[in-house]
Each structure stands twice: as structure tokens, then as C-alpha cells.
Short mmCIF file of C-alpha atoms in Angstrom, two decimals:
data_model
loop_
_atom_site.label_atom_id
_atom_site.label_comp_id
_atom_site.label_asym_id
_atom_site.label_seq_id
_atom_site.Cartn_x
_atom_site.Cartn_y
_atom_site.Cartn_z
CA MET A 248 -32.62 -24.17 13.74
CA TRP A 249 -29.45 -24.27 11.92
CA ILE A 250 -27.15 -24.10 14.90
CA SER A 251 -26.29 -27.75 15.59
CA LYS A 252 -26.55 -28.87 19.17
CA LYS A 253 -23.94 -31.51 19.77
CA PRO A 254 -22.22 -32.76 22.84
CA ASP A 255 -18.76 -31.28 23.33
CA ILE A 256 -16.99 -34.24 21.72
CA LEU A 257 -18.58 -37.36 20.43
CA ALA A 258 -17.03 -40.59 21.63
CA SER A 259 -17.25 -41.81 17.97
CA GLU A 260 -15.13 -38.89 16.84
CA ILE A 261 -12.15 -39.88 18.79
CA THR A 262 -9.57 -41.91 16.86
CA PRO A 263 -7.78 -44.40 19.06
CA ARG A 264 -4.16 -43.91 19.02
CA GLU A 265 -3.43 -47.48 17.54
CA VAL A 266 -5.89 -46.94 14.67
CA PHE A 267 -4.36 -43.49 14.06
CA GLU A 268 -0.91 -44.93 13.78
CA GLN A 269 -1.89 -47.93 11.79
CA ARG A 270 -3.11 -45.55 9.10
CA ARG A 271 0.30 -44.04 9.00
CA GLU A 272 1.81 -47.49 8.64
CA PHE A 273 -0.65 -48.28 5.88
CA ILE A 274 0.30 -45.12 4.09
CA LYS A 275 3.91 -45.93 4.36
CA ALA A 276 3.39 -49.52 3.17
CA ALA A 277 1.38 -48.33 0.24
CA GLY A 278 4.35 -46.45 -0.95
CA PHE A 279 4.32 -43.33 -3.16
CA GLY A 280 7.64 -43.70 -4.96
CA ALA A 281 10.80 -41.96 -3.79
CA ILE A 282 9.18 -38.68 -2.93
CA GLY A 283 6.07 -40.22 -1.36
CA ALA A 284 8.15 -42.44 0.87
CA ALA A 285 10.23 -39.54 1.97
CA LEU A 286 7.10 -37.54 2.75
CA ALA A 287 5.34 -40.52 4.43
CA SER A 288 8.38 -40.90 6.77
CA ALA A 289 7.98 -37.27 7.64
CA GLY A 290 4.33 -38.02 8.49
CA LEU A 291 5.44 -40.93 10.71
CA MET A 292 7.98 -38.94 12.45
CA ASN A 293 5.32 -36.37 13.22
CA SER A 294 3.21 -38.99 15.02
CA MET A 295 6.27 -40.23 16.85
CA ARG A 296 6.92 -36.74 17.98
CA ALA A 297 3.41 -36.43 19.29
CA GLU A 298 4.25 -38.89 21.95
CA ALA A 299 6.89 -36.58 23.40
CA ASN A 300 4.29 -34.22 24.66
CA SER A 301 5.78 -33.25 27.94
CA PRO A 302 7.73 -29.99 27.49
CA ALA A 303 11.44 -29.67 28.10
CA SER A 304 11.36 -26.00 27.98
CA GLY A 305 12.96 -25.07 31.30
CA LEU A 306 9.95 -22.86 32.10
CA GLN A 307 8.58 -22.70 35.58
CA LYS A 308 5.98 -25.44 36.34
CA ILE A 309 2.70 -24.27 37.76
CA SER A 310 2.49 -26.25 40.99
CA ASP A 311 -1.20 -26.03 41.74
CA PHE A 312 -4.05 -26.40 39.27
CA LYS A 313 -6.98 -28.64 39.07
CA LYS A 314 -7.80 -30.77 36.04
CA THR A 315 -11.20 -30.41 34.38
CA PRO A 316 -13.25 -32.60 32.05
CA TYR A 317 -12.91 -30.19 29.13
CA GLY A 318 -11.50 -31.81 26.02
CA ALA A 319 -11.36 -35.21 27.40
CA GLY A 320 -10.29 -37.68 24.70
CA GLU A 321 -8.89 -35.05 22.34
CA THR A 322 -5.38 -35.66 21.05
CA LEU A 323 -3.12 -32.86 22.31
CA THR A 324 -1.15 -30.89 19.75
CA PRO A 325 2.53 -31.58 20.61
CA TYR A 326 4.11 -28.95 22.74
CA ASP A 327 6.67 -28.17 20.15
CA ASP A 328 4.04 -27.36 17.59
CA VAL A 329 2.06 -25.25 19.94
CA THR A 330 5.11 -23.25 20.84
CA SER A 331 6.73 -22.86 17.38
CA TYR A 332 3.76 -22.16 15.14
CA ASN A 333 1.39 -19.23 15.86
CA ASN A 334 0.58 -15.70 14.95
CA PHE A 335 1.85 -12.98 17.32
CA TYR A 336 2.59 -10.04 14.93
CA GLU A 337 4.33 -8.15 17.74
CA PHE A 338 7.19 -10.65 17.15
CA GLY A 339 6.92 -10.80 13.34
CA THR A 340 4.37 -11.80 10.64
CA GLY A 341 5.57 -15.33 10.04
CA LYS A 342 4.17 -18.11 12.17
CA SER A 343 7.64 -19.39 12.98
CA ASP A 344 8.79 -15.83 13.96
CA PRO A 345 7.39 -15.48 17.56
CA LYS A 346 9.57 -18.22 19.10
CA PRO A 347 12.95 -17.00 18.02
CA GLN A 348 11.93 -13.32 18.12
CA SER A 349 10.47 -13.42 21.66
CA ARG A 350 13.52 -14.74 23.44
CA LEU A 351 14.43 -11.41 24.96
CA PHE A 352 10.94 -10.59 25.98
CA LYS A 353 10.56 -10.17 29.79
CA PRO A 354 7.13 -11.35 31.09
CA ARG A 355 8.07 -10.53 34.76
CA PRO A 356 7.68 -8.28 36.48
CA TRP A 357 4.30 -7.54 34.94
CA THR A 358 1.35 -5.34 35.93
CA VAL A 359 -2.02 -5.19 34.51
CA SER A 360 -4.18 -2.12 34.85
CA ILE A 361 -7.93 -2.42 35.30
CA GLU A 362 -9.75 0.73 34.17
CA GLY A 363 -12.84 2.25 32.64
CA GLU A 364 -16.29 1.43 34.03
CA VAL A 365 -15.13 0.01 37.30
CA SER A 366 -15.86 0.97 40.95
CA LYS A 367 -12.17 1.55 41.48
CA PRO A 368 -9.44 1.51 38.90
CA ARG A 369 -6.44 -0.40 40.00
CA THR A 370 -3.17 -2.09 39.01
CA LEU A 371 -2.60 -5.75 39.65
CA SER A 372 0.63 -7.71 39.50
CA ILE A 373 0.70 -10.91 37.57
CA ASP A 374 1.26 -12.67 40.94
CA ASP A 375 -2.04 -11.14 42.26
CA ILE A 376 -3.87 -12.49 39.26
CA PHE A 377 -2.47 -16.04 39.85
CA LYS A 378 -4.16 -15.80 43.29
CA ILE A 379 -7.60 -14.46 42.32
CA ALA A 380 -9.09 -17.92 41.66
CA PRO A 381 -7.87 -21.43 41.76
CA LEU A 382 -6.01 -22.18 38.48
CA GLU A 383 -7.55 -24.93 36.22
CA GLU A 384 -6.41 -26.93 33.30
CA ARG A 385 -8.68 -26.40 30.28
CA ILE A 386 -8.01 -28.47 27.14
CA TYR A 387 -9.55 -26.48 24.28
CA ARG A 388 -9.62 -26.61 20.66
CA MET A 389 -8.12 -23.50 19.02
CA ARG A 390 -9.24 -22.61 15.56
CA CYS A 391 -7.28 -19.97 13.61
CA VAL A 392 -9.17 -17.80 10.99
CA GLU A 393 -6.49 -19.09 8.51
CA GLY A 394 -7.89 -22.56 8.60
CA TRP A 395 -5.65 -24.42 10.98
CA SER A 396 -6.41 -25.73 14.48
CA MET A 397 -4.76 -27.19 17.58
CA VAL A 398 -5.80 -28.80 20.87
CA ILE A 399 -4.11 -26.99 23.72
CA PRO A 400 -3.99 -27.75 27.41
CA TRP A 401 -4.15 -24.25 28.83
CA VAL A 402 -3.83 -23.41 32.53
CA GLY A 403 -5.77 -20.36 33.63
CA LEU A 404 -8.56 -18.88 35.63
CA PRO A 405 -12.06 -18.20 34.45
CA LEU A 406 -12.20 -14.62 33.06
CA ALA A 407 -15.42 -14.28 35.16
CA SER A 408 -13.53 -14.50 38.38
CA LEU A 409 -11.17 -11.82 37.22
CA ILE A 410 -14.07 -9.58 36.19
CA LYS A 411 -15.87 -10.10 39.50
CA TYR A 412 -12.66 -9.17 41.24
CA ALA A 413 -12.43 -6.00 39.10
CA GLU A 414 -16.00 -4.98 40.05
CA PRO A 415 -17.23 -3.34 36.79
CA THR A 416 -20.07 -0.83 37.19
CA GLY A 417 -23.57 -1.27 35.68
CA LYS A 418 -22.52 0.77 32.72
CA ALA A 419 -19.94 -1.80 31.51
CA LYS A 420 -21.29 -3.50 28.49
CA TYR A 421 -17.96 -4.61 26.88
CA VAL A 422 -14.56 -5.39 28.02
CA GLU A 423 -11.46 -4.42 26.10
CA PHE A 424 -8.09 -6.26 26.30
CA ILE A 425 -4.99 -4.21 25.35
CA SER A 426 -1.70 -5.99 24.67
CA MET A 427 1.81 -4.85 25.38
CA ALA A 428 3.45 -2.90 22.62
CA ASP A 429 7.12 -2.42 23.40
CA PRO A 430 9.35 -1.79 20.43
CA LYS A 431 12.40 -2.61 22.50
CA MET A 432 11.34 -6.15 23.37
CA MET A 433 8.93 -6.74 20.46
CA PRO A 434 10.63 -6.20 17.13
CA GLY A 435 7.30 -6.59 15.12
CA VAL A 436 5.96 -3.47 16.74
CA ARG A 437 8.58 -1.42 15.05
CA ALA A 438 6.76 -1.97 11.68
CA PRO A 439 3.39 -0.32 11.19
CA ILE A 440 1.81 -3.61 9.97
CA LEU A 441 -1.03 -3.23 12.54
CA ASP A 442 -2.16 -0.27 14.74
CA TRP A 443 -0.33 -1.03 18.04
CA PRO A 444 -1.14 -1.79 20.68
CA TYR A 445 -3.25 -4.82 19.76
CA VAL A 446 -6.73 -4.40 21.00
CA GLU A 447 -9.32 -7.14 21.38
CA GLY A 448 -12.67 -7.16 23.09
CA LEU A 449 -15.72 -9.15 24.22
CA ARG A 450 -19.28 -8.41 25.04
CA MET A 451 -19.78 -8.60 28.77
CA ASP A 452 -21.90 -11.85 28.58
CA GLU A 453 -19.27 -13.51 26.36
CA ALA A 454 -16.48 -12.45 28.83
CA MET A 455 -18.47 -13.95 31.71
CA ASN A 456 -19.18 -17.23 30.00
CA PRO A 457 -17.57 -20.05 31.87
CA LEU A 458 -15.63 -21.19 28.78
CA THR A 459 -13.75 -17.92 28.65
CA ILE A 460 -10.42 -17.98 30.48
CA MET A 461 -7.38 -15.85 31.12
CA ALA A 462 -4.62 -18.38 30.44
CA VAL A 463 -1.34 -18.09 32.36
CA GLY A 464 0.12 -21.36 31.27
CA LEU A 465 0.05 -24.35 28.99
CA TYR A 466 1.20 -28.00 29.36
CA GLY A 467 1.40 -27.33 33.13
CA GLU A 468 4.08 -24.54 32.84
CA VAL A 469 3.87 -20.86 32.69
CA LEU A 470 3.17 -19.45 29.20
CA PRO A 471 6.22 -19.37 26.91
CA ASN A 472 6.81 -15.74 25.64
CA GLN A 473 5.73 -16.62 22.07
CA ASN A 474 2.25 -17.85 23.34
CA GLY A 475 1.40 -14.60 25.11
CA ALA A 476 3.30 -14.61 28.46
CA PRO A 477 2.48 -13.76 31.10
CA MET A 478 -1.31 -13.90 30.48
CA ARG A 479 -3.48 -14.09 27.45
CA LEU A 480 -7.19 -14.42 26.65
CA VAL A 481 -8.62 -17.68 25.39
CA VAL A 482 -12.11 -17.80 23.93
CA PRO A 483 -12.43 -21.29 22.41
CA TRP A 484 -15.49 -20.72 20.31
CA LYS A 485 -14.00 -17.68 18.44
CA TYR A 486 -11.15 -17.53 15.98
CA GLY A 487 -7.75 -17.44 17.57
CA PHE A 488 -7.08 -13.72 16.96
CA LYS A 489 -9.72 -12.86 19.52
CA GLY A 490 -7.30 -14.01 22.14
CA GLY A 491 -5.24 -11.08 22.91
CA LYS A 492 -1.71 -11.89 24.22
CA SER A 493 0.62 -10.35 26.81
CA ILE A 494 -2.24 -8.27 28.20
CA VAL A 495 -1.42 -5.07 30.06
CA LYS A 496 -4.80 -3.43 30.28
CA ILE A 497 -8.32 -4.43 30.83
CA ARG A 498 -10.83 -1.72 30.26
CA PHE A 499 -14.57 -1.86 30.75
CA THR A 500 -16.66 0.26 28.33
CA ASP A 501 -20.25 0.94 27.36
CA LYS A 502 -19.22 0.95 23.67
CA MET A 503 -18.17 -1.86 21.38
CA PRO A 504 -14.37 -1.62 21.25
CA LEU A 505 -12.84 -1.09 17.83
CA THR A 506 -10.53 -4.13 17.71
CA THR A 507 -7.31 -4.27 15.82
CA TRP A 508 -8.27 -6.66 13.06
CA VAL A 509 -11.64 -4.97 12.56
CA ARG A 510 -9.81 -1.74 12.09
CA SER A 511 -7.38 -3.29 9.80
CA GLY A 512 -9.86 -5.17 7.57
CA PRO A 513 -13.49 -4.47 8.42
CA THR A 514 -14.79 -6.56 5.54
CA GLU A 515 -12.64 -9.61 6.55
CA TYR A 516 -12.75 -9.62 10.33
CA GLY A 517 -15.65 -8.95 12.56
CA PHE A 518 -15.99 -8.11 16.19
CA TYR A 519 -17.67 -11.34 17.05
CA ALA A 520 -15.45 -13.68 14.97
CA ASN A 521 -17.26 -16.72 16.10
CA VAL A 522 -16.06 -19.87 14.46
CA ASN A 523 -18.66 -20.52 11.80
CA PRO A 524 -18.20 -23.04 8.99
CA THR A 525 -21.13 -21.49 7.09
CA VAL A 526 -19.58 -17.98 6.73
CA ASP A 527 -16.49 -17.97 4.60
CA HIS A 528 -13.67 -15.56 4.94
CA PRO A 529 -12.78 -13.86 1.51
CA ARG A 530 -9.45 -15.73 1.58
CA TRP A 531 -9.98 -18.95 3.52
CA THR A 532 -12.49 -21.78 3.52
CA GLN A 533 -14.07 -21.96 6.93
CA SER A 534 -15.97 -25.13 6.41
CA THR A 535 -12.87 -27.30 7.08
CA GLU A 536 -9.60 -26.96 8.97
CA ARG A 537 -6.24 -28.69 9.17
CA ARG A 538 -5.41 -30.01 12.54
CA ILE A 539 -1.82 -29.26 13.32
CA GLY A 540 0.45 -32.16 14.32
CA GLY A 541 -1.11 -34.66 11.89
CA GLY A 542 1.68 -34.60 9.44
CA LEU A 543 1.53 -34.58 5.66
CA PHE A 544 -1.07 -37.23 5.12
CA SER A 545 -3.83 -36.28 7.56
CA PRO A 546 -6.83 -34.86 5.77
CA ARG A 547 -8.69 -31.71 6.75
CA ILE A 548 -11.41 -32.14 9.28
CA LYS A 549 -14.83 -30.50 9.37
CA THR A 550 -15.00 -27.21 11.36
CA GLN A 551 -17.86 -27.25 13.81
CA MET A 552 -20.18 -24.42 14.59
CA PHE A 553 -18.85 -22.33 17.41
CA ASN A 554 -15.82 -24.63 17.26
CA GLY A 555 -17.89 -27.50 18.75
CA TYR A 556 -18.93 -25.35 21.84
CA ALA A 557 -22.45 -24.49 20.48
CA ASP A 558 -24.10 -26.11 23.59
CA GLN A 559 -22.41 -23.74 25.83
CA VAL A 560 -22.53 -20.50 23.77
CA ALA A 561 -25.16 -20.60 20.94
CA SER A 562 -27.65 -18.94 23.35
CA LEU A 563 -25.51 -15.86 23.56
CA TYR A 564 -26.39 -15.13 19.94
CA THR A 565 -30.10 -15.96 19.84
CA GLY A 566 -31.82 -13.78 17.24
CA MET A 567 -28.65 -12.47 15.84
CA ASP A 568 -27.78 -12.75 12.11
CA LEU A 569 -24.32 -14.34 12.32
CA ARG A 570 -23.77 -13.67 8.63
CA LYS A 571 -23.94 -9.97 9.29
CA ASN A 572 -22.32 -10.15 12.69
CA PHE A 573 -19.39 -12.31 11.56
CA MET B 143 36.75 -4.36 -25.21
CA ALA B 144 36.67 -8.12 -24.92
CA ALA B 145 33.91 -9.83 -26.89
CA PRO B 146 31.01 -10.92 -24.62
CA PHE B 147 31.10 -14.55 -23.47
CA LYS B 148 29.45 -16.87 -25.83
CA PRO B 149 29.61 -20.57 -24.91
CA SER B 150 30.58 -23.20 -27.48
CA SER B 151 27.97 -25.94 -27.94
CA LEU B 152 29.93 -28.19 -25.44
CA GLN B 153 30.05 -25.46 -22.86
CA LEU B 154 26.40 -24.77 -23.43
CA SER B 155 25.48 -28.40 -22.79
CA TRP B 156 27.42 -28.29 -19.57
CA ILE B 157 25.77 -25.02 -18.54
CA LYS B 158 22.39 -26.65 -19.16
CA ARG B 159 23.25 -29.74 -17.01
CA VAL B 160 24.44 -27.56 -14.04
CA LEU B 161 21.38 -25.37 -14.34
CA PHE B 162 19.10 -28.43 -14.50
CA LEU B 163 20.60 -29.66 -11.25
CA LEU B 164 20.46 -26.29 -9.59
CA ALA B 165 16.77 -25.95 -10.48
CA LEU B 166 16.15 -29.27 -8.76
CA LEU B 167 17.75 -28.02 -5.43
CA PRO B 168 14.51 -26.55 -4.04
CA LEU B 169 12.76 -30.00 -4.49
CA ALA B 170 15.75 -31.76 -3.00
CA ARG B 171 15.67 -29.42 -0.06
CA LEU B 172 11.93 -30.27 0.56
CA ILE B 173 12.69 -33.94 0.52
CA TRP B 174 15.69 -33.54 2.84
CA LEU B 175 13.61 -31.46 5.28
CA GLY B 176 10.79 -34.00 5.02
CA MET B 177 13.07 -36.78 5.99
CA HIS B 178 14.34 -34.88 8.96
CA ASP B 179 10.98 -33.88 10.25
CA ALA B 180 11.75 -30.26 9.65
CA LEU B 181 8.82 -29.05 7.54
CA THR B 182 7.43 -26.94 10.40
CA ALA B 183 4.24 -27.74 12.35
CA ASN B 184 2.23 -27.23 9.29
CA PRO B 185 4.10 -29.26 6.59
CA ILE B 186 1.38 -29.05 3.96
CA GLU B 187 1.36 -25.25 4.14
CA PHE B 188 5.18 -25.20 4.00
CA ILE B 189 5.62 -27.36 0.91
CA THR B 190 2.68 -25.54 -0.77
CA ARG B 191 4.37 -22.12 -0.09
CA SER B 192 7.81 -23.38 -1.11
CA THR B 193 6.74 -24.84 -4.41
CA GLY B 194 4.61 -21.81 -5.30
CA THR B 195 7.51 -19.57 -4.41
CA TRP B 196 9.86 -21.50 -6.68
CA ALA B 197 7.37 -21.53 -9.56
CA LEU B 198 7.36 -17.75 -9.34
CA VAL B 199 11.13 -17.51 -9.16
CA MET B 200 11.46 -19.71 -12.27
CA LEU B 201 8.88 -17.60 -14.07
CA MET B 202 10.77 -14.42 -13.18
CA LEU B 203 14.03 -16.01 -14.57
CA THR B 204 12.20 -17.08 -17.69
CA LEU B 205 11.05 -13.51 -18.21
CA SER B 206 14.43 -12.02 -17.53
CA ILE B 207 16.13 -13.51 -20.65
CA THR B 208 14.72 -11.02 -23.13
CA PRO B 209 15.34 -7.89 -21.11
CA LEU B 210 18.84 -9.11 -20.67
CA ARG B 211 19.26 -9.36 -24.43
CA MET B 212 17.74 -5.98 -24.94
CA LEU B 213 19.96 -4.34 -22.38
CA THR B 214 23.19 -6.11 -22.99
CA GLY B 215 22.93 -7.71 -26.45
CA VAL B 216 23.81 -11.04 -24.88
CA ALA B 217 21.59 -13.46 -26.65
CA TRP B 218 22.82 -16.99 -25.95
CA PRO B 219 20.86 -17.35 -22.63
CA VAL B 220 17.68 -17.65 -24.69
CA GLN B 221 18.77 -21.26 -25.16
CA LEU B 222 18.19 -21.76 -21.39
CA ARG B 223 14.80 -20.22 -21.49
CA ARG B 224 12.74 -23.23 -22.32
CA MET B 225 14.27 -25.22 -19.39
CA MET B 226 13.48 -22.39 -17.04
CA GLY B 227 9.89 -22.25 -18.31
CA LEU B 228 9.51 -25.94 -17.92
CA PHE B 229 10.86 -25.74 -14.35
CA MET B 230 8.24 -23.05 -13.67
CA PHE B 231 5.63 -25.49 -14.87
CA PHE B 232 7.20 -28.33 -12.81
CA TYR B 233 7.00 -26.33 -9.64
CA ALA B 234 3.51 -25.05 -10.46
CA LEU B 235 2.41 -28.61 -11.04
CA LEU B 236 3.87 -29.76 -7.70
CA HIS B 237 2.21 -26.77 -6.08
CA PHE B 238 -1.15 -27.67 -7.63
CA SER B 239 -0.84 -31.31 -6.90
CA ILE B 240 -0.19 -30.71 -3.21
CA TYR B 241 -3.28 -28.55 -3.20
CA LEU B 242 -5.31 -31.18 -4.97
CA TRP B 243 -4.01 -34.22 -3.07
CA LEU B 244 -2.49 -33.50 0.32
CA ASP B 245 -4.58 -30.33 1.04
CA HIS B 246 -8.04 -31.41 -0.26
CA TRP B 247 -7.64 -35.22 -0.91
CA PHE B 248 -9.34 -34.78 -4.30
CA ASP B 249 -12.50 -33.42 -2.81
CA LEU B 250 -13.74 -31.83 -5.99
CA MET B 251 -16.73 -30.23 -4.47
CA ALA B 252 -14.64 -28.43 -1.86
CA ILE B 253 -11.90 -27.59 -4.44
CA GLY B 254 -14.50 -26.19 -6.87
CA LYS B 255 -16.06 -24.05 -4.17
CA ASP B 256 -12.57 -22.81 -2.97
CA ILE B 257 -11.69 -21.81 -6.54
CA ALA B 258 -15.01 -20.02 -7.21
CA GLU B 259 -15.18 -18.21 -3.97
CA HIS B 260 -11.73 -17.18 -3.13
CA PRO B 261 -10.16 -14.69 -5.67
CA TYR B 262 -6.54 -15.59 -4.82
CA VAL B 263 -7.25 -19.21 -5.52
CA LEU B 264 -9.06 -18.39 -8.73
CA VAL B 265 -6.25 -16.31 -10.17
CA GLY B 266 -3.61 -18.90 -9.17
CA PHE B 267 -5.72 -21.69 -10.71
CA THR B 268 -6.19 -19.62 -13.88
CA ALA B 269 -2.37 -18.99 -14.14
CA PHE B 270 -1.77 -22.74 -13.86
CA VAL B 271 -4.37 -23.72 -16.44
CA LEU B 272 -2.95 -21.13 -18.88
CA SER B 273 0.54 -22.51 -18.51
CA ILE B 274 -0.53 -26.05 -19.52
CA PRO B 275 -0.63 -25.25 -23.30
CA LEU B 276 2.71 -23.57 -23.04
CA ALA B 277 4.39 -26.59 -21.40
CA ALA B 278 2.62 -28.87 -23.98
CA THR B 279 3.89 -26.87 -26.98
CA SER B 280 7.47 -26.43 -25.73
CA ASN B 281 9.10 -29.13 -27.92
CA ALA B 282 10.66 -28.50 -31.24
CA ALA B 283 8.04 -30.36 -33.18
CA MET B 284 5.33 -28.10 -31.91
CA ILE B 285 7.32 -25.02 -32.57
CA ARG B 286 7.71 -26.10 -36.19
CA ARG B 287 4.10 -27.13 -36.45
CA LEU B 288 2.54 -23.96 -35.02
CA LYS B 289 5.01 -21.58 -36.79
CA THR B 290 3.98 -17.90 -35.99
CA ARG B 291 0.98 -18.98 -33.90
CA TRP B 292 3.48 -20.57 -31.46
CA LYS B 293 4.89 -17.07 -30.73
CA THR B 294 1.30 -15.78 -30.28
CA LEU B 295 0.35 -18.58 -28.04
CA HIS B 296 3.46 -18.02 -25.83
CA LEU B 297 2.50 -14.47 -25.22
CA LEU B 298 0.32 -16.09 -22.60
CA VAL B 299 3.32 -16.01 -20.36
CA TYR B 300 2.54 -12.32 -19.60
CA PRO B 301 -0.96 -12.90 -18.18
CA ILE B 302 0.31 -15.92 -16.37
CA ALA B 303 3.06 -13.87 -14.64
CA ILE B 304 0.60 -11.13 -13.69
CA LEU B 305 -1.93 -13.59 -12.31
CA GLY B 306 0.72 -15.50 -10.53
CA VAL B 307 2.10 -12.46 -8.73
CA LEU B 308 -1.52 -11.31 -7.97
CA HIS B 309 -2.13 -14.83 -6.50
CA PHE B 310 0.64 -14.30 -4.03
CA TRP B 311 -0.37 -10.62 -3.25
CA TRP B 312 -3.96 -11.61 -2.51
CA LEU B 313 -2.99 -14.61 -0.40
CA VAL B 314 -1.16 -12.55 2.13
CA LYS B 315 -3.05 -11.46 5.13
CA LYS B 316 -1.37 -8.18 6.07
CA ASP B 317 2.37 -7.97 5.44
CA VAL B 318 2.78 -7.62 1.68
CA SER B 319 6.55 -7.08 1.78
CA GLU B 320 7.33 -10.45 0.26
CA PRO B 321 4.85 -10.36 -2.68
CA LEU B 322 5.96 -6.77 -3.27
CA VAL B 323 9.36 -8.04 -4.27
CA TYR B 324 7.76 -10.07 -7.07
CA VAL B 325 5.65 -7.04 -8.12
CA LEU B 326 8.71 -4.91 -8.49
CA VAL B 327 10.75 -7.59 -10.26
CA LEU B 328 7.89 -8.24 -12.73
CA ALA B 329 7.38 -4.43 -13.23
CA VAL B 330 11.00 -4.08 -14.17
CA LEU B 331 11.00 -7.06 -16.50
CA LEU B 332 7.85 -5.79 -18.30
CA GLY B 333 9.05 -2.26 -18.17
CA VAL B 334 12.34 -2.92 -19.96
CA ARG B 335 10.28 -4.49 -22.78
CA LEU B 336 7.92 -1.53 -23.03
CA TRP B 337 10.78 1.03 -22.92
CA TYR B 338 12.64 -0.92 -25.68
CA ARG B 339 9.64 -1.04 -27.82
CA TYR B 340 8.41 2.51 -27.42
CA ARG B 341 11.72 4.46 -26.91
CA PRO B 342 12.28 7.63 -28.87
CA ALA B 343 12.93 7.33 -32.65
CA SER B 344 16.41 8.94 -32.33
CA GLN B 345 17.63 6.06 -30.34
CA THR B 346 15.76 3.57 -32.55
CA ALA B 347 17.68 4.82 -35.59
CA SER B 348 21.00 4.12 -33.97
CA ARG B 349 20.02 0.80 -32.29
CA LYS B 350 21.54 -2.32 -33.43
CA PRO B 351 19.11 -4.96 -34.66
CA LEU B 352 18.21 -7.42 -32.00
CA PRO B 353 20.41 -10.55 -32.12
CA ALA B 354 18.47 -13.49 -33.44
CA ARG B 355 16.33 -15.31 -30.89
CA MET B 356 17.72 -18.70 -31.79
CA PRO B 357 14.61 -20.80 -31.25
CA LYS B 358 16.53 -23.94 -32.27
CA ALA B 359 15.96 -27.05 -30.26
CA GLY B 360 18.66 -27.95 -27.82
#
């Protein structure tokens, strides 16, 4: 079978910090002339910055969450990179736009409506959601369809807990996540770049998979606005765009939802959007990725099938042609 | 009416020096940002984008010299054109080197695959390859040696410009507002040429002959 079965992270893949930094020193020592030296020092500073991982954001700390073994040994992407470089088109199409453009966004008070194929539609406050299940820290790789990736310590609850709480009926085959689209607080929504609001969705079994979480925080604090406050979906074996941000509606349906990027470019983006190094995007190579935070001289790394989570999720797609269902 | 400004040879040499330094500013900025750890979370993408953008800007400037002469009769800036063209090549070369080295670490298999399978990479690569002979024949000796063939060869700048802009257009995921600017600028620059060439005969009769192109070395 072509789907590789690998443990989550091989011990041999983890670069000890000292070795990692020695390489930088070596690159610096090797010298690349004036420009090279300048660029190398940029790379070095990047690795120094990585040590300053703890955020100084002023955001509220999440007091009670349990650690989990997910992502043990991974080098976390620095907080500053996680929170200054991402796609969130509601705040602009540039990856450095969301941080400055989301300053006026108000993630509280916040309500989430649960609707569609459920025994009883209802509206929950974000505080209710914090109490549905014990919060957990999940360190996950995040792979963007554009070919870059991060390692992010999310805090959230298993989506399965939220779904059980919502009590979907037997007819629910899919779950749809609808994001906030408020032109007053989200300047990107004023331009018709995408069909607002942003819609994402999962098949029910994908949504119930223990890896799927509804994140409410990162680095032990509540989510910054630019990362999808107050709650966002995280599906680590899929491309990042599957993770709807600032979710206001969860709707259970019997039909596959027409998601925003599928509507926008059906030849480029699929409903499943599983990380798959063997199926290229028309624009981007998917066989390798650039890990953010490595600086100028860190080479690309190989992209893993299902972003390295094949053991936990490959069985969801048994018998499916993943080239067709990209 | 005052005669249009025409620099003396001393003035021209100063204009060239200043322009040379100005054209190096985008590179100086990248080095400065690099030294201050300010190349964003994805520095390779940032410097790739920046050098690509400046190659396009230099190309548009190179192509604006002739329309300027057609519309205003001011001919002396043609003496700055070679420098602009070479700076376009300089930034395109940096752009391509970053792609080759920092982005792919000379993994030729991966690069070949990337060029073959992704149309935006293919058109960008083609534009770069086409610009190599132009840079190589930009000295006075080659102009003399190639005579009229030099002019024919340098018509390649038009496909290079179209492919370069297409490269940017196809790269963009959804928001085409930035590449659209280059599409419009290029359309105007090429449109003026076409209009000048094919404008009605009545105007042609009264039109002054084009001032000389002054291809002299300098």
C-alpha cells in the first residue's frame, strides 16, 4: 500500500537544538561574502528568537489545561511567527495583514449557533464551550497548501466532545463550520475576494476523529484575534485552509457542504484537502515544505502523507482515490 | 516655450551615477532588513518576492523610455535604458539564485519538476532564460558586431515582459490587484507603441521624425 505507516514522529528526525545551532554557526563561519554574512546573521537571529517562545502578548492565560504527548520533541514555531504570518482573508490577503488588521476585532462576547440535523438547535456562548470538556494542549504540525508549515501548541477541546454535546441526529453526515463575516470589524470582508462568510466542512467521521480539535488558545493563552479568536477548527492532517476561524455557526447536514475554496477554485482545492505529497497543486509543489522559523538557510523538508498523521487517519480514506478526492 | 531639458555629458554622467545608486536601494533595503531580523516569518519568500517585484519594476522602466520619446520627443533618457535593463537582469538573477539556492538548495530534480509542472514557474523561468542573451549583448562591442541583428535580438524584451507579468499573475492565489497594476502599466507601454506605429496617415504626415535613438556607448 502506498500510504506510509509511520509513527507520529521518529526519534531520529528530531534535531537536537545544539546540532541545529552548530549548523548555523558553521554557515556563518563559512562566510558568503558581504551579503551572505548579512543574510547568515539574519538566520542566526532567527534561531535566537526561537528561544523567546513564551508570548508577551498581554492576552489572557488559560489557567487549566492538560498537556498531551502529541508533538513531543517537535521544535515549536516561535510565538511571534505563529501570530504574525498566516492567511485570514477576512483581515486582508497578505500573510502579514491579519495581525495589524485584526486589532479592533472583538472576540467576546461571542455566541455559536448549533443548527441543522440536531435534536435541538441552540446557541452557546464561548464560555459554555470552554466548559464542555477539559481543555488540552495539542502540539500539531500545521501545513499550509502554499508549501509552508509550522508547529503550534494549540489549546482546545476535542471536536468530538462538542459534537456529542450538540446531539446530531442520525441524518447528519457532514458538519459545516461558518466563520464570522462582519465588514465593520473585518476589513477584508468588504472586498469580494471570496464568497463570505467563509465556509468549511468535514465528513462526520473526520470531525469525530480524536485528532480534530476546536482550538480556543495557543501557547497557553486565549487565541489572538489574527489566529481565529475566539475559536477555530484545527485538523492537523489537512491543509491549513480547512481550519475555519472565528466560527459562529456549526451546522450538521446530510450533504457535502460547498466550502469556500472549493467554490472559488474547484480545480485547485478539494473538499478533503488532505496533506498529500504525491498530489501537486497546480501552483505549489506539495512534496516538500518550508518550516517557518528556520531562517534563510534552513532547507525545505519532506512533506509527509497526511502530514505525518497517517497512523491515526489513513483508515478514514480506505478505498478512496485520493488523486480524485484531493 | 523653453527648450526641453537636455543634459550635458557631465550632467548625464551624474544622472547615471545617481540612478545607479537609486537602483541599488532595493537590495540595500533587503540587506538592512536581514541584519535587523525583519524579513518576516518567511524570509525566503520575502526576498524572493521583493527581488521579483524589482525586476518587474526595472523592466517597466526600461520599456517606458521609448513611449516617453514618442509622446514628448524627449530622447536623451534612452542613454539610461541599458542601465535599467541590466538592473532588471540583476534583480532577476538574484530572484532566480534565491530560488535555486536558498529555496531548493540546488536540488535539480525538484527544480526541474517544479518548472515542468507549474505554469507560473515555467513562464518565469522562460522569461529569465530569454533575458540572458540580452544582458550578454548589452555592451558596445556586441552592438557593433551584431549590427541590425542586435535590434532584432533585443525585440525579445517584449515576450520577456509579457511572460514576466504572466508569472506574477499566475502566482497569485486569489487577489490579483497587485499583478493587475503591472498588466495595466505594460498595456499602456505597449499600447503607445502600437498607436504610434499605426496611427492615421493624416497625423503621420505632420509628425516630426523620431529623434535619433543614440545607441552610443556611455
